[in-house]
Coordinates of C-alpha atoms in Angstrom, one line a residue:
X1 CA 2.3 20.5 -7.8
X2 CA 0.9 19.9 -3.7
X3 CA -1.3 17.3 -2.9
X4 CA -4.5 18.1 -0.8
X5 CA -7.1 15.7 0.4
X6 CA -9.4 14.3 -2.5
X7 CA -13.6 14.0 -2.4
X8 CA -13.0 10.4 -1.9
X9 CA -9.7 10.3 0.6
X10 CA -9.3 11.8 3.5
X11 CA -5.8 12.6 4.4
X12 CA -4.7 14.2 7.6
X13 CA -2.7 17.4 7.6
X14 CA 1.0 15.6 8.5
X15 CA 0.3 12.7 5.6
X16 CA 0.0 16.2 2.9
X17 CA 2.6 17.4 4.6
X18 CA 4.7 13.9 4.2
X19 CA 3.4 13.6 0.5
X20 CA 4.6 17.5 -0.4
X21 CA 7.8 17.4 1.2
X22 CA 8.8 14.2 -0.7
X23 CA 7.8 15.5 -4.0
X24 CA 9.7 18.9 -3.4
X25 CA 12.7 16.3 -2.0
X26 CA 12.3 14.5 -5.4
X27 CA 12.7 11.4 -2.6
X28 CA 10.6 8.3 -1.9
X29 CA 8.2 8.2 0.4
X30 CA 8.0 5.1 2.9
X31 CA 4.8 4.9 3.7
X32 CA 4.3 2.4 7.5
X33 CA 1.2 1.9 9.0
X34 CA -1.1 -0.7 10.2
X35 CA -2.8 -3.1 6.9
X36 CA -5.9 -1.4 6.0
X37 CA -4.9 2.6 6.7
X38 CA -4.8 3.2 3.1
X39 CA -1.2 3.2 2.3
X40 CA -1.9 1.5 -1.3
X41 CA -4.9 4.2 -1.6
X42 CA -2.7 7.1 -1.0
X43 CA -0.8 6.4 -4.1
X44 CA -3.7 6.4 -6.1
X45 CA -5.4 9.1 -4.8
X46 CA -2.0 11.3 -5.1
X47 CA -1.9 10.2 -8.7
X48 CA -5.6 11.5 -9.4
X49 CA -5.1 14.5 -7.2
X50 CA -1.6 15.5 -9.1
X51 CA -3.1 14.6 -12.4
X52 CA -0.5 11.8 -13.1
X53 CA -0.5 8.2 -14.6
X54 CA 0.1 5.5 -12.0
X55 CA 2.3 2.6 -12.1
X56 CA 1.4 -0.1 -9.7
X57 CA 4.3 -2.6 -8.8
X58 CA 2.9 -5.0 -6.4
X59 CA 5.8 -6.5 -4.5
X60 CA 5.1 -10.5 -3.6
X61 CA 8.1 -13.2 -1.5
X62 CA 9.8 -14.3 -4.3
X63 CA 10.2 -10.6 -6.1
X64 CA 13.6 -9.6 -7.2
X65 CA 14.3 -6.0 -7.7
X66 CA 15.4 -7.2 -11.3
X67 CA 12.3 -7.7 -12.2
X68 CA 11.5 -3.8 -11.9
X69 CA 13.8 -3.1 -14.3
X70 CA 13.9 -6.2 -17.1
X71 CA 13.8 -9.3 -17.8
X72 CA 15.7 -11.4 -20.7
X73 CA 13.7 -13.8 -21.9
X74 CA 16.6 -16.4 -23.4
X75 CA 14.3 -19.4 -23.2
X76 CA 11.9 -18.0 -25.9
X77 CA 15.2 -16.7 -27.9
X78 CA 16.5 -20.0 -27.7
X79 CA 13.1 -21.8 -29.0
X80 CA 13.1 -18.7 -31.7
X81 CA 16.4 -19.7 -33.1
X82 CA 15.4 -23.3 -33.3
X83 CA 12.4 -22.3 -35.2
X84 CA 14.1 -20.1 -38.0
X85 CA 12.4 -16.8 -36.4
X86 CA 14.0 -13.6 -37.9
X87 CA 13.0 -11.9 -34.5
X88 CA 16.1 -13.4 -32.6
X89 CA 18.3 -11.1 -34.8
X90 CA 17.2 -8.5 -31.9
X91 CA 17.4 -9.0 -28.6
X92 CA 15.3 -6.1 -27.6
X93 CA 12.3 -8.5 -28.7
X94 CA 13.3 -10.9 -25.8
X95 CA 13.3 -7.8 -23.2
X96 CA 10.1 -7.9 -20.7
X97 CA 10.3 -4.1 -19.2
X98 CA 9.3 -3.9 -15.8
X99 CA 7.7 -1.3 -13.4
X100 CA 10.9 1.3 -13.5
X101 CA 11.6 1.0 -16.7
X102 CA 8.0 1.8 -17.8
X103 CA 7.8 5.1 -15.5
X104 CA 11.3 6.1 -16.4
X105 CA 10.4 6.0 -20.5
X106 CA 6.7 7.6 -19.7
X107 CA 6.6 10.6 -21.5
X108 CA 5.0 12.6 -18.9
X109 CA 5.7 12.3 -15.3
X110 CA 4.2 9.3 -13.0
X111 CA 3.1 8.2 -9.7
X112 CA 5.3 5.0 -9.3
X113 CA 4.1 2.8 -6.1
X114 CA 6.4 0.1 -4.9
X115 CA 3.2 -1.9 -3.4
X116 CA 4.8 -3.7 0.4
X117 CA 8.2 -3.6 -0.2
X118 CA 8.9 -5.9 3.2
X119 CA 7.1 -8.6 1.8
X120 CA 10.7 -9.4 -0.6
X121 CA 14.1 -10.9 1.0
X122 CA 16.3 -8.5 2.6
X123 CA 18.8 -7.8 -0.4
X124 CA 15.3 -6.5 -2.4
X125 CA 15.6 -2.7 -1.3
X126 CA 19.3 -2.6 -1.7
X127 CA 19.3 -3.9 -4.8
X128 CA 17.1 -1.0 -6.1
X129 CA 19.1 1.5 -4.6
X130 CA 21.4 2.8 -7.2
X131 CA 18.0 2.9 -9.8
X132 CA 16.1 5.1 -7.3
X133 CA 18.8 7.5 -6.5
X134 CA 20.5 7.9 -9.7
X135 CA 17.1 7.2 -11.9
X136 CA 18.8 5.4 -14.6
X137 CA 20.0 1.5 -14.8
X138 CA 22.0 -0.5 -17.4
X139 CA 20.5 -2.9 -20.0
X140 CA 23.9 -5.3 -20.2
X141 CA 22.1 -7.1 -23.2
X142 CA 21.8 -4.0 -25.5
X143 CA 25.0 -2.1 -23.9
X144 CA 22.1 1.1 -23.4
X145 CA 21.5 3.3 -20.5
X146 CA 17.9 3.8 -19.6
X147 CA 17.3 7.1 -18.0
X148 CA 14.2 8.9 -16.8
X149 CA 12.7 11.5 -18.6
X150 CA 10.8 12.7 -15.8
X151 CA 11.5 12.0 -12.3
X152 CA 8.8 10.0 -11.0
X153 CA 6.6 10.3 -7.5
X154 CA 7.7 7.3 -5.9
X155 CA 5.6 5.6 -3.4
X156 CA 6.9 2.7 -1.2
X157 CA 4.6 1.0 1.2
X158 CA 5.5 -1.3 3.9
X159 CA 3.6 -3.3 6.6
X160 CA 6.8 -3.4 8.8
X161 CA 7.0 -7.4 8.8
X162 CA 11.0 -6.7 7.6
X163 CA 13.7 -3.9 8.9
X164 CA 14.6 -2.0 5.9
X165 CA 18.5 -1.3 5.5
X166 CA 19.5 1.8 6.7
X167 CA 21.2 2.4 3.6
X168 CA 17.9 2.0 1.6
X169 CA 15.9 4.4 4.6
X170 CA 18.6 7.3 4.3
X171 CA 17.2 7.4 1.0
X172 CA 13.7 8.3 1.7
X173 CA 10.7 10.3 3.5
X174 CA 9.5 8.5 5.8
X175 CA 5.9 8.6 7.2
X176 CA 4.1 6.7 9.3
X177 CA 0.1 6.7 9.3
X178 CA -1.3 7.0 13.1
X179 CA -4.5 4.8 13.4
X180 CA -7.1 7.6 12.6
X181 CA -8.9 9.5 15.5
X182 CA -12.7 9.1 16.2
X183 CA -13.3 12.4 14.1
X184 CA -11.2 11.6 11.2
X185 CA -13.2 8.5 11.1
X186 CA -15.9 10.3 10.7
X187 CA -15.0 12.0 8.2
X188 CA -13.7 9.3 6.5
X189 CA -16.7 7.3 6.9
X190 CA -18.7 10.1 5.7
X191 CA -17.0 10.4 2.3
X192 CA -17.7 6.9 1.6
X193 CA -21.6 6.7 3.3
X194 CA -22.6 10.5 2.6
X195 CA -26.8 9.8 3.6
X196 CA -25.5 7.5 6.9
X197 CA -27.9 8.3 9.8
X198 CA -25.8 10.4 12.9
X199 CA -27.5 7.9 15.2
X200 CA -26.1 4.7 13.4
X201 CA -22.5 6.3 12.7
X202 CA -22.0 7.1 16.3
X203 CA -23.1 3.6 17.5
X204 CA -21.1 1.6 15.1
X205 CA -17.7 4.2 15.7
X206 CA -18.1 4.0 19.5
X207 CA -18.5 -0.1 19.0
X208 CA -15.5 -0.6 16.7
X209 CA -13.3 2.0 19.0
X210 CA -14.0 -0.5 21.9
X211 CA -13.4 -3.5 20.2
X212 CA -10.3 -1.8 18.9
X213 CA -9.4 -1.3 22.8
X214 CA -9.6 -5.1 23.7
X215 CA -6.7 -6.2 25.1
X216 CA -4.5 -9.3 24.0
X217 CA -6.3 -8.9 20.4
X218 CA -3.9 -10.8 17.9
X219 CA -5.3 -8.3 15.1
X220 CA -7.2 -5.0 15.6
X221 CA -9.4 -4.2 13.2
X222 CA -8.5 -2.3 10.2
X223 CA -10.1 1.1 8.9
X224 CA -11.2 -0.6 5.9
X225 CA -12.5 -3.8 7.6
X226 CA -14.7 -1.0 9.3
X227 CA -15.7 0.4 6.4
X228 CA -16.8 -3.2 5.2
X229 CA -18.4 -3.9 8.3
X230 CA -20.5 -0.4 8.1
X231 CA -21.7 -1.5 4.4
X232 CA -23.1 -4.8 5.9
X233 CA -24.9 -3.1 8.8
X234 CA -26.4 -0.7 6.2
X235 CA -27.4 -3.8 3.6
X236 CA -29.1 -5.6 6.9
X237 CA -30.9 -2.5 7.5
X238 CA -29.8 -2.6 11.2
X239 CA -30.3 0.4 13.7
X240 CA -28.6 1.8 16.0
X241 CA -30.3 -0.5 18.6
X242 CA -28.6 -3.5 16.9
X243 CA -25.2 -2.1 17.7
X244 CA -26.0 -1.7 21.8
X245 CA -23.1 -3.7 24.0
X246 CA -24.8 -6.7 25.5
X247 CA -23.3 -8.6 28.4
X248 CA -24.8 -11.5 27.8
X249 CA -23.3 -11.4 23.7
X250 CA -20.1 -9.5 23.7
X251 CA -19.6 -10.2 20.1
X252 CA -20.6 -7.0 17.6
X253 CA -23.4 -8.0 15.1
X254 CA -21.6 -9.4 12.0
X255 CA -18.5 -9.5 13.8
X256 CA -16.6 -11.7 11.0
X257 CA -16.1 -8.6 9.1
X258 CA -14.1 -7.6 12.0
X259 CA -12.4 -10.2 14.3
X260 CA -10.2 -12.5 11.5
X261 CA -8.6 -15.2 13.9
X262 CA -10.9 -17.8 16.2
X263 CA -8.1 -16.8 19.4
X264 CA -9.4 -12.7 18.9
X265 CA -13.4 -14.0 18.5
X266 CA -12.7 -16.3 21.7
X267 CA -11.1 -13.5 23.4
X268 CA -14.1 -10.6 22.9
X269 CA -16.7 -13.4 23.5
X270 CA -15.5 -14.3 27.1
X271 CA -15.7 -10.4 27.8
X272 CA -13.8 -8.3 30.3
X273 CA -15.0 -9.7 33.3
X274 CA -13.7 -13.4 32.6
X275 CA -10.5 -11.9 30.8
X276 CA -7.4 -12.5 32.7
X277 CA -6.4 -9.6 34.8
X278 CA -9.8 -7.8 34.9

């Protein structure tokens, strides 16, 4: 079971490398990298590539690690009881499984991706410690023992906006996704506009690399916001000649698909010569 790069993602060498090791490891992976590399899009694409089922738990501020593996419902057992409802007889009917608990009963094996694990408080990842290492957790409302049937893949994502415990880190494979180079870009860009014009491609990638250069830019723009940028120039029916650097308009044709805060537009308009230091 390897992962390779898919028709539709295009994954440098050390990434399959990353992927393969952790699946032979039977560890997480920690996936770091800039928003918009395709961290998220990795688990997906592993999933299709292995031939697996993916489970997608999407990790938000006020997420406890709990919630991965149940939840007891007592306020609807409660209203139940009040009502005469046989079903409170069984508390199992009052258990809400979450994320883990769904990959650990699937009867084949899954891709399970922890979607920005940073985004939760700093207890979050060692609270999930024990369930990832030993793959099994207690239900203390039924007295059972869930365990896997089948180790899953286990993707984590993180945008680095927390420190992860080390604890939690020893734990894993960690890999972090370089910003792509102009040819992997390419690439990339080609998989997703196959019958894109050499001319245009060049222009746009050697616009977005400069604008990617700028210094003192709050938020660099993403591969994906490229990607979203290149679908607009092709919708406008733009040339190649629309992309040319201007002195006189520093700002990119449809820039809004790439600069996302008024300081990092007011910074690219003024250009180099009136930045400070140049």
């Amino acid at each position: 079971m390897r992962f390779q790069s898919t028709e539709s993602y295009v994954a440098p060498e050390e990434l399959i490398v990353a992927v393969n090791a952790a699946v032979t490891l039977e560890r997480p992976l920690l996936v770091k990298g800039e928003p918009g590399t395709g961290k998220t899009e990795l688990a997906r694409q592993v999933a299709a590539a292995l031939g697996l089922d993916l489970i997608e738990w999407t990790v938000k501020s006020t997420t406890r690690a709990q919630q991965g593996l149940y939840e007891y419902d007592a306020v609807s057992r409660l209203r139940d009881s009040q009502l005469g409802d046989p079903r409170v007889s069984d508390v199992r009917n009052y258990l809400r499984k979450g994320k883990l608990w769904q990959a650990f009963e699937a009867e084949t094996r899954t891709v399970l991706l922890i979607d920005e694990i940073d985004k939760a408080d700093l207890e979050f990842p060692n609270d999930l410690l024990q369930e990832l290492d030993r793959m099994e957790f207690h239900v203390y409302e039924t007295g059972e023992t869930i365990r896997a049937r089948h180790r899953p893949v286990v993707i984590i994502t993180s945008n680095n906006e927390k420190e992860l415990p080390d604890a939690f880190l020893r734990r894993c494979f960690f890999h972090y996704i370089r910003f792509p180079d102009a040819e992997t870009l390419r690439a990339i860009v080609r998989v997703h506009f196959p019958d894109l014009e050499d001319q245009l491609l060049s222009a746009a990638l050697a616009r977005f690399l400069d604008l990617r250069q700028t210094p003192g830019l709050k938020k660099k723009p993403s591969t994906s916001e490229m990607l979203d940028w290149l679908r607009l120039l092709v919708a406008a029916g733009l040339s190649a000649e629309a992309l040319a650097r201007d002195p006189a308009h520093p700002l990119p044709v449809l820039h809004g698909a790439l600069l996302k805060t008024e300081q990092d537009v007011a910074l690219v308009e003024q250009g180099p010569a009136r930045r400070p230091g140049w």
